[in-house]
Short mmCIF file of C-alpha atoms in Angstrom, two decimals:
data_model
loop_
_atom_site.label_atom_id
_atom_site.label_comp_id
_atom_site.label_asym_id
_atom_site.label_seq_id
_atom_site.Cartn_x
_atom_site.Cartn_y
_atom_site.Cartn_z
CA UNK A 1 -3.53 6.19 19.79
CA UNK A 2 -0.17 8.36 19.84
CA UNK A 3 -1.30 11.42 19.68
CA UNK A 4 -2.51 11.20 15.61
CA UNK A 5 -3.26 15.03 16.16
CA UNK A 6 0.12 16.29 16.14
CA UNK A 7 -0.02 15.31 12.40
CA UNK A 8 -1.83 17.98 10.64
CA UNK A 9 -3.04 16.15 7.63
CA UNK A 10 -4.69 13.98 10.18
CA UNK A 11 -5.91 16.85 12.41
CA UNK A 12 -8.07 18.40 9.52
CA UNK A 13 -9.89 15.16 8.60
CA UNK A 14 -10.71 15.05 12.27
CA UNK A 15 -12.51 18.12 11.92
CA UNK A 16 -14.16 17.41 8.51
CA UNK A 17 -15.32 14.36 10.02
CA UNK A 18 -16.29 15.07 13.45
CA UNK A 19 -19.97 15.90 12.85
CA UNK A 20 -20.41 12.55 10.60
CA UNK A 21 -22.38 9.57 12.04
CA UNK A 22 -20.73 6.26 11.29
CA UNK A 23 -22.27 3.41 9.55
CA UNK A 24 -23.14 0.43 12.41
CA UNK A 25 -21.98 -1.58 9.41
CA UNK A 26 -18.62 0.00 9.11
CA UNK A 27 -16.01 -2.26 11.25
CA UNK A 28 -12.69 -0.05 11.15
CA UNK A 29 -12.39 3.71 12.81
CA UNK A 30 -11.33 6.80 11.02
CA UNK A 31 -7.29 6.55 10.59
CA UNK A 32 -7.19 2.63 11.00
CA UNK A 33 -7.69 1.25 7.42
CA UNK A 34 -6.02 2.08 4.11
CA UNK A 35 -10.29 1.09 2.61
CA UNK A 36 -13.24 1.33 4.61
CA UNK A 37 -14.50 -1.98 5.66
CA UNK A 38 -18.04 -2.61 5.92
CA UNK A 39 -20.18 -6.24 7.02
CA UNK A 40 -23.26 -6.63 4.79
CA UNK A 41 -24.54 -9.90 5.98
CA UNK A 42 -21.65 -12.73 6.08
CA UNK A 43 -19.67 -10.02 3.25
CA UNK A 44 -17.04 -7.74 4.01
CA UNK A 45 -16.97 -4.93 1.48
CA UNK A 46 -14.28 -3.22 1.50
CA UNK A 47 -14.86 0.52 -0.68
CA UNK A 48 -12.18 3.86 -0.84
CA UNK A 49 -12.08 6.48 -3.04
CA UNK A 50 -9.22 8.95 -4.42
CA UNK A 51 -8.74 12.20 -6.33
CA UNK A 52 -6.01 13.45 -8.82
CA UNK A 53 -6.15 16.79 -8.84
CA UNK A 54 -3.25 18.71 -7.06
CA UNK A 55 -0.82 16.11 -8.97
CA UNK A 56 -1.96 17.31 -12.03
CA UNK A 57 -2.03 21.36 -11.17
CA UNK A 58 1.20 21.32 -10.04
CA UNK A 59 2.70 19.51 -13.11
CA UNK A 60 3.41 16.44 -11.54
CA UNK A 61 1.58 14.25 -13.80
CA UNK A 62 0.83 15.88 -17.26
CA UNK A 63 0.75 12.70 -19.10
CA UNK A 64 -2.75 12.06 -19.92
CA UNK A 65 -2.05 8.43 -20.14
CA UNK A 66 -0.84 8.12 -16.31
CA UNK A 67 -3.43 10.37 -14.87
CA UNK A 68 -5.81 7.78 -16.34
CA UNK A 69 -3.45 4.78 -14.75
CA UNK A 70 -2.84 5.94 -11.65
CA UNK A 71 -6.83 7.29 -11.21
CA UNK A 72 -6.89 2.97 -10.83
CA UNK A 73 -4.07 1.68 -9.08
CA UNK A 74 -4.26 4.71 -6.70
CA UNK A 75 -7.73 3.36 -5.49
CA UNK A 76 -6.29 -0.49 -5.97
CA UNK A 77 -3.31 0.13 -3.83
CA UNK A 78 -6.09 0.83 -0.87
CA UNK A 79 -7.53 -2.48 -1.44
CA UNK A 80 -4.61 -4.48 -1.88
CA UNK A 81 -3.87 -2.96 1.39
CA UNK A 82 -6.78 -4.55 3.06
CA UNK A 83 -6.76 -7.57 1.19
CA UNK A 84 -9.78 -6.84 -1.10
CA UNK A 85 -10.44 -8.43 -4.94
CA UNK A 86 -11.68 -6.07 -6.93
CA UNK A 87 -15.05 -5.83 -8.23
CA UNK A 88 -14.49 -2.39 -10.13
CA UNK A 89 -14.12 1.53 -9.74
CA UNK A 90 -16.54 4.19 -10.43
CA UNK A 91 -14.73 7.45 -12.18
CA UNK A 92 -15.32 10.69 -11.96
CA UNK A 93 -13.71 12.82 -14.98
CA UNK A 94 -13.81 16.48 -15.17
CA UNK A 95 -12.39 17.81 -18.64
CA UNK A 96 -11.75 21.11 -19.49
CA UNK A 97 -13.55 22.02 -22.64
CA UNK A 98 -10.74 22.43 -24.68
CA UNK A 99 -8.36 19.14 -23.58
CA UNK A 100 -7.67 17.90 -27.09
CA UNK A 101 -8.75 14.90 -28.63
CA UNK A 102 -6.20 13.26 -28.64
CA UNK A 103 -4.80 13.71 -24.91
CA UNK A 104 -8.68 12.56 -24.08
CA UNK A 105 -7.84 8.98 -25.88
CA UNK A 106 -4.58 8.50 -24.45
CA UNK A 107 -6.39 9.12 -20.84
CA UNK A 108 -9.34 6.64 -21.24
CA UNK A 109 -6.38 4.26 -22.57
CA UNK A 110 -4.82 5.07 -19.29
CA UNK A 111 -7.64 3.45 -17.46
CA UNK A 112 -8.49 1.20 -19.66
CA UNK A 113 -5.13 -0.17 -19.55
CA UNK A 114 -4.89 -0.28 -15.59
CA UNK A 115 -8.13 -1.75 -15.65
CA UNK A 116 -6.91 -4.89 -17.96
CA UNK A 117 -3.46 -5.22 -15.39
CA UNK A 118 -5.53 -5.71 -12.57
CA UNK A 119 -8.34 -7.74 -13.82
CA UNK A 120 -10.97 -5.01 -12.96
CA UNK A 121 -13.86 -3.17 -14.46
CA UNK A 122 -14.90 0.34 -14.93
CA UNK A 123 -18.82 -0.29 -13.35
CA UNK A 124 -19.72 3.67 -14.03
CA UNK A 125 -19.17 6.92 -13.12
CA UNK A 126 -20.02 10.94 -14.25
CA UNK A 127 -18.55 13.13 -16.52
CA UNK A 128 -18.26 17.18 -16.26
CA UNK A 129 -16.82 19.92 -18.01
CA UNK A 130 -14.42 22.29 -16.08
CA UNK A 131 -11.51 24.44 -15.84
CA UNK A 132 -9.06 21.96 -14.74
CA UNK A 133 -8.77 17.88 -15.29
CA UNK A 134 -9.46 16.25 -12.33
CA UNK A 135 -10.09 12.25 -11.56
CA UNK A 136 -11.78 11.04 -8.92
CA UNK A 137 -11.87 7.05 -8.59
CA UNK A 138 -14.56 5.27 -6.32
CA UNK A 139 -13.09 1.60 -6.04
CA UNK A 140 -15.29 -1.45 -4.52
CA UNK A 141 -13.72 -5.01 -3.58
CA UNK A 142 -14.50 -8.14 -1.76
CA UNK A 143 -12.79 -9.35 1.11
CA UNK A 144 -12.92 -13.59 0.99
CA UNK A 145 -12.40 -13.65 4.65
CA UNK A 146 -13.89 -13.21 7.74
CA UNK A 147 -11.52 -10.30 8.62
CA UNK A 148 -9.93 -7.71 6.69
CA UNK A 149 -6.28 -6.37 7.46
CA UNK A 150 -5.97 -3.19 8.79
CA UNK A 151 -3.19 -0.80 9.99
CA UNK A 152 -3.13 -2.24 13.45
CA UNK A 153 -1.99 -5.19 14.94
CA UNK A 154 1.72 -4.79 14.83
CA UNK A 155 3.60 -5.95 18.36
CA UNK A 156 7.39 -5.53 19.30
CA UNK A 157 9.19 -7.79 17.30
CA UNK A 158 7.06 -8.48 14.65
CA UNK A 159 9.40 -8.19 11.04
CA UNK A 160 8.98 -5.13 8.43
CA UNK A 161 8.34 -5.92 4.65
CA UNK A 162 7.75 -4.17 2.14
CA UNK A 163 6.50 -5.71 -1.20
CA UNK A 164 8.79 -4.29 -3.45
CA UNK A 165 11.96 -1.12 -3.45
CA UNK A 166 11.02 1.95 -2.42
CA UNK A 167 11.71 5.51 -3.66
CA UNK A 168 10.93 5.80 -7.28
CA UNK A 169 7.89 7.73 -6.44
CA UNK A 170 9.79 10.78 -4.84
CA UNK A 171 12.40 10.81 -7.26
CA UNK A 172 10.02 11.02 -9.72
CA UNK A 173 8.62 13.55 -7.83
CA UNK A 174 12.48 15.59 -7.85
CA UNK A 175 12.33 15.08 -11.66
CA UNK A 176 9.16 16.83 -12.49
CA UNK A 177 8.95 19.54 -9.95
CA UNK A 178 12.35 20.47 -9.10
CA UNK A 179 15.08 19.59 -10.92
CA UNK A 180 12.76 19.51 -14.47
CA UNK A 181 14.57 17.49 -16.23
CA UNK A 182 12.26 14.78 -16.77
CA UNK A 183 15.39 12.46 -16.32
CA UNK A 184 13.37 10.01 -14.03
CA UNK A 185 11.25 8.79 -16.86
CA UNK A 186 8.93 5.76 -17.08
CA UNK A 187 7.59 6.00 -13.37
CA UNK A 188 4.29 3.44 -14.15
CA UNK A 189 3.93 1.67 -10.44
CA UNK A 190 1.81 -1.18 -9.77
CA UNK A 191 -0.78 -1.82 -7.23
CA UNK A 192 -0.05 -4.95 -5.05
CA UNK A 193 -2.90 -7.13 -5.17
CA UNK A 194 -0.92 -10.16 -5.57
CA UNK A 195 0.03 -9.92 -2.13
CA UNK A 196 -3.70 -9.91 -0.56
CA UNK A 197 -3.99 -13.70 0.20
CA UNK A 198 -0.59 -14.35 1.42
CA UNK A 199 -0.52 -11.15 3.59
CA UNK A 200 -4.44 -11.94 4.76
CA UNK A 201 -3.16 -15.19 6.43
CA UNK A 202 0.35 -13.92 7.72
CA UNK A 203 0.23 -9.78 8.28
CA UNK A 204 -0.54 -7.91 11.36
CA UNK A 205 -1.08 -4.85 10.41
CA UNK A 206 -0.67 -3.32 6.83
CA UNK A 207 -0.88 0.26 4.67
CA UNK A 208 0.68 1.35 1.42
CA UNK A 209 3.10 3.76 0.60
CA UNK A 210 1.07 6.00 -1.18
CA UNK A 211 2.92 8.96 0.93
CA UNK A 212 6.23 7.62 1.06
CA UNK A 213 7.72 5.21 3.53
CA UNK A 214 8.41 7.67 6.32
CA UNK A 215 4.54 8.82 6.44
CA UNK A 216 3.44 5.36 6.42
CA UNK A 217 5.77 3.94 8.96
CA UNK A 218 4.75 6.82 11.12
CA UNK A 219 0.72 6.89 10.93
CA UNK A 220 1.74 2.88 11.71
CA UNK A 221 3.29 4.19 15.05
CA UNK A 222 0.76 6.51 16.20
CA UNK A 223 -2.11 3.92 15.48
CA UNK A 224 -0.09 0.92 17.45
CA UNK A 225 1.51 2.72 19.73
CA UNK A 226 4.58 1.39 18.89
CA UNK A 227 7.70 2.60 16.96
CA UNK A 228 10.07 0.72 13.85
CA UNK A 229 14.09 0.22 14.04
CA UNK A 230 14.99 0.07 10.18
CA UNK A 231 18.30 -2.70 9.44
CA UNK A 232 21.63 -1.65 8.33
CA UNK A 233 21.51 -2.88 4.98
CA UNK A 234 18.53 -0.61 4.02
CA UNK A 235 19.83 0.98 1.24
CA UNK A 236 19.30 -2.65 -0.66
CA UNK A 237 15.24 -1.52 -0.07
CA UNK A 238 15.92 1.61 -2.69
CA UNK A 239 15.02 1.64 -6.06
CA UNK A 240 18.17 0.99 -7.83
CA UNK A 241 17.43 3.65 -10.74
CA UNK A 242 16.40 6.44 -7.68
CA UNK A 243 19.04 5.49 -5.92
CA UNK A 244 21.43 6.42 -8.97
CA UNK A 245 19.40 9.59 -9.74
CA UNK A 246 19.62 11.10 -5.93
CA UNK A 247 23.42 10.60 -5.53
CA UNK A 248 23.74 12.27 -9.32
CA UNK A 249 21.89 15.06 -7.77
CA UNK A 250 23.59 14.85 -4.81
CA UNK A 251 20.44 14.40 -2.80
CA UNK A 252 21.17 12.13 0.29
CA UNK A 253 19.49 8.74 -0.61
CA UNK A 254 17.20 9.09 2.82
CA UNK A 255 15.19 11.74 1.64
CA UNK A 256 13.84 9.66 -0.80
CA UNK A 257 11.78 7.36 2.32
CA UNK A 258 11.51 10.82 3.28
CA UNK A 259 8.90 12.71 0.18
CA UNK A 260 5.81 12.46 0.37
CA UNK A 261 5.25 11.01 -3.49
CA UNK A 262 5.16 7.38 -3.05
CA UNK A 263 5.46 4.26 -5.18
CA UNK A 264 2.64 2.40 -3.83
CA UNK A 265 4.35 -0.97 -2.21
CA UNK A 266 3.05 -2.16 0.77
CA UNK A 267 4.44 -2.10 3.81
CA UNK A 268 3.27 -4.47 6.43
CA UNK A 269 4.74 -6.37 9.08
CA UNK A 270 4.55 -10.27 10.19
CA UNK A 271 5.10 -11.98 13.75
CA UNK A 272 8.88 -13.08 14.18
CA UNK A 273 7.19 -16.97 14.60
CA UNK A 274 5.67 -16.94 11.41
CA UNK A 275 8.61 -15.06 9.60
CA UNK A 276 9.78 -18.80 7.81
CA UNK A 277 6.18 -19.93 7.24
CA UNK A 278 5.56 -16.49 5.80
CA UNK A 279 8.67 -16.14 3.00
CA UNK A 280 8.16 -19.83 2.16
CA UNK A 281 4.69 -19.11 0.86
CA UNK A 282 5.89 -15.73 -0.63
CA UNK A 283 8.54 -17.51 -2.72
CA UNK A 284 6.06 -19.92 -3.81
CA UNK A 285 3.91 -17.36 -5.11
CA UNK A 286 6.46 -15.67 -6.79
CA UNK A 287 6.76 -12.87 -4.21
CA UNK A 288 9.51 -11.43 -3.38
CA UNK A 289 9.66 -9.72 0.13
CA UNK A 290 12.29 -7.30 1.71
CA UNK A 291 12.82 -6.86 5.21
CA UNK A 292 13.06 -3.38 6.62
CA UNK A 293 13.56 -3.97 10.18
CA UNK A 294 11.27 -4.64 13.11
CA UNK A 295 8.15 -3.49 15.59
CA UNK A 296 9.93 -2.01 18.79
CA UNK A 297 8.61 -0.95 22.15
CA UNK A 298 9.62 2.87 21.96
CA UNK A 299 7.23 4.96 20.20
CA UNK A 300 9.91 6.77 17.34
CA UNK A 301 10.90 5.77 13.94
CA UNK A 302 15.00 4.50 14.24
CA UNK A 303 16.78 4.86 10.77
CA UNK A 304 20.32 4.16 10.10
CA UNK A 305 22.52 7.19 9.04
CA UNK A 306 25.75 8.32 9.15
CA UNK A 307 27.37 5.46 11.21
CA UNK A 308 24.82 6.24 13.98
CA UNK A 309 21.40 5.25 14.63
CA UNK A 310 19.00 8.11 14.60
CA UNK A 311 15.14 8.64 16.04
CA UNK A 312 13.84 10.31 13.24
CA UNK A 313 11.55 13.88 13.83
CA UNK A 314 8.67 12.28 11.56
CA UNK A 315 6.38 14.68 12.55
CA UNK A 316 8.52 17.55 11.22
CA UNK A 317 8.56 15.60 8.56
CA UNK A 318 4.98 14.74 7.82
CA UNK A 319 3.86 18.57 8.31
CA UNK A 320 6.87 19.82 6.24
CA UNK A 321 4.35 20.14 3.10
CA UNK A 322 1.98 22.27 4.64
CA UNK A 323 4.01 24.56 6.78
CA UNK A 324 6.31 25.42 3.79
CA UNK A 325 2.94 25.77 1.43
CA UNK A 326 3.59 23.22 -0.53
CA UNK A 327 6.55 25.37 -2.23
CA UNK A 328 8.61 22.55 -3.01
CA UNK A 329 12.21 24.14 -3.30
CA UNK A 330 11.50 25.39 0.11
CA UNK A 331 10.57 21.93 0.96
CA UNK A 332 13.41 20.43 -0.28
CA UNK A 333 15.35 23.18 1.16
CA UNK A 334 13.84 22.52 4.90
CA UNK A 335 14.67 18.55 4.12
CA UNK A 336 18.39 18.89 3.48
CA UNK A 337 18.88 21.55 6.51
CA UNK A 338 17.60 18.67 8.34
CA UNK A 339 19.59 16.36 6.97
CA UNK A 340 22.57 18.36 7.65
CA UNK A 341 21.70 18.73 11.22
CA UNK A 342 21.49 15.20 11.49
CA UNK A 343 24.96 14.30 10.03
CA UNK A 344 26.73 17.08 11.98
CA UNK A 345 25.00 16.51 15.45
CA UNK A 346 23.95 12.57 15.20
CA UNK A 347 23.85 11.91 18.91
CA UNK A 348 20.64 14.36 19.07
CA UNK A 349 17.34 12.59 19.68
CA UNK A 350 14.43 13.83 17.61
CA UNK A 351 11.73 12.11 19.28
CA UNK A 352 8.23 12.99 17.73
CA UNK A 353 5.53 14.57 19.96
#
């Protein structure tokens, strides 16, 4: 693995988990799988589990009716990822003791109505009282295969795809916490089960973007031990309405790959000699594909910019949330200063450690 330490997200579930005895049941390794898999007889089970909680604090998601939403398709994205059916989510809800009426409907309506979408059930779950509203979703699925997909796999040449455009997480993200406008409105995304059976015969490796495309294409690196080359034309991968709203704010469209606020596609990539195989069966399944780029041999994430091809610094990127303290002004601040560096001095190589 490329040194998965330098990130320091994953360096503190290292520690959390370092004293933890894995299940001899459990087939992938910490880092490797977007849902643990587990073998229980000729099953695979494939289980995660996700918490909404620092959205909500920092006023990211005050609409009562998408914290219940995304409390589901957060914890379906992870099993679309690894090409799990649902059989239902456990949910945890803590509500303070005075969250109106009202707001409590239009959250259970929230899950209720994510619930319906993907043909799932709500199997259980606990209920608390507390100072803050926090979710925490428990999701279980079956895997109709003898293998799952997991995040590695990926060899040079193999074709990027994501399942859908990218960005409308992030700029969602701009709208609610730093520009305030609430201009990027209706931000509802989907979780992409419909791609599990095509992707479980085709994919070699797969993860959503839960964290943005950047993260993801850069935990994909360190796991495979091999880098990405995005195409020319990947501006046709960006939400159209994001796309709009970052060049209104003057926000160079990059930075929306770039946040970590994602819109929950999946990104996964497919061997060049199945590539025709692969989008025929798509299309017939009413899929619609778009290539990113490809698997390359040098361990560093290549995106086109400014006329020039550039290795990205992902890792300055991934820890930029931390080290500024998750003040996101400064964040954004630290992203454009960046930015500028790389426009005004585009032969530099930012290789990630």
């Amino acid at each position: 693995m490329y040194k998965l330490n330098s990130i320091l997200e994953n360096r503190t579930i290292n520690q959390l988990i370092s004293d933890f005895k894995r299940s001899p049941n459990q087939l992938n390794k910490p880092h490797e799988s977007d849902a643990e898999i587990l073998k229980l007889n000729n099953t695979l089970l494939a289980v995660t589990t996700d918490s909404i909680s620092e959205e909500i604090s920092q006023g990211l998601y005050d609409d009562p009716y998408l914290v219940g939403w995304m409390i589901v398709t957060v914890n379906m994205s992870d099993l679309a990822a690894v090409g799990a059916t649902p059989l239902g989510i456990l949910i945890s809800e803590i509500i303070p003791k005075h969250f109106k009426e009202e707001k409590n409907k239009e959250l259970q309506k929230g899950i209720s109505d994510a619930c319906n979408t993907y043909n799932t059930f709500v199997l259980g779950g606990d209920t608390n009282e507390g100072d803050c509203l926090v979710l925490t979703g428990t999701a279980i699925g079956i895997i109709n295969q003898d293998k799952s997909i997991s995040r590695i796999g990926c060899k040079p040449n193999d074709i990027v795809y994501t399942s859908g455009r990218l960005g409308s997480g992030n700029a969602y993200a701009i709208s609610k916490l730093i520009s305030q406008t609430n201009s990027f409105s209706n931000y509802k995304p989907l979780a992409q089960l419909k791609y599990a059976n095509v992707n479980m015969q085709y994919a070699s490796c797969c993860m959503d973007t839960s964290d943005g495309l950047i993260t993801t294409l850069d935990q994909l690196m360190r796991l495979n031990n091999y880098g990405f080359e995005l195409d020319e034309n990947l501006e046709n991968a960006i939400d159209i309405r994001a796309f709009e709203y970052s060049k209104n704010l003057n926000i160079p469209p990059w930075l929306l790959f770039a946040g970590q606020h994602g819109e929950f596609e999946l990104i996964f990539t497919i061997p060049n000699n199945t590539k025709d195989l692969f989008l025929k069966e798509a299309f017939q399944n009413s899929l619609n594909p778009i290539e990113l780029g490809k698997v390359i041999h040098q361990k560093e994430i290549k995106i086109p910019l400014y006329d020039e091809l550039i290795s990205m610094n992902t890792t300055f990127i991934r820890n930029l949330p931390i080290e500024t303290n998750s003040d996101v002004n400064h964040y954004l601040k630290m992203l454009l200063e960046y930015d500028y560096q790389i426009k005004n001095e585009p032969c530099l190589k930012f290789t990630s450690p």
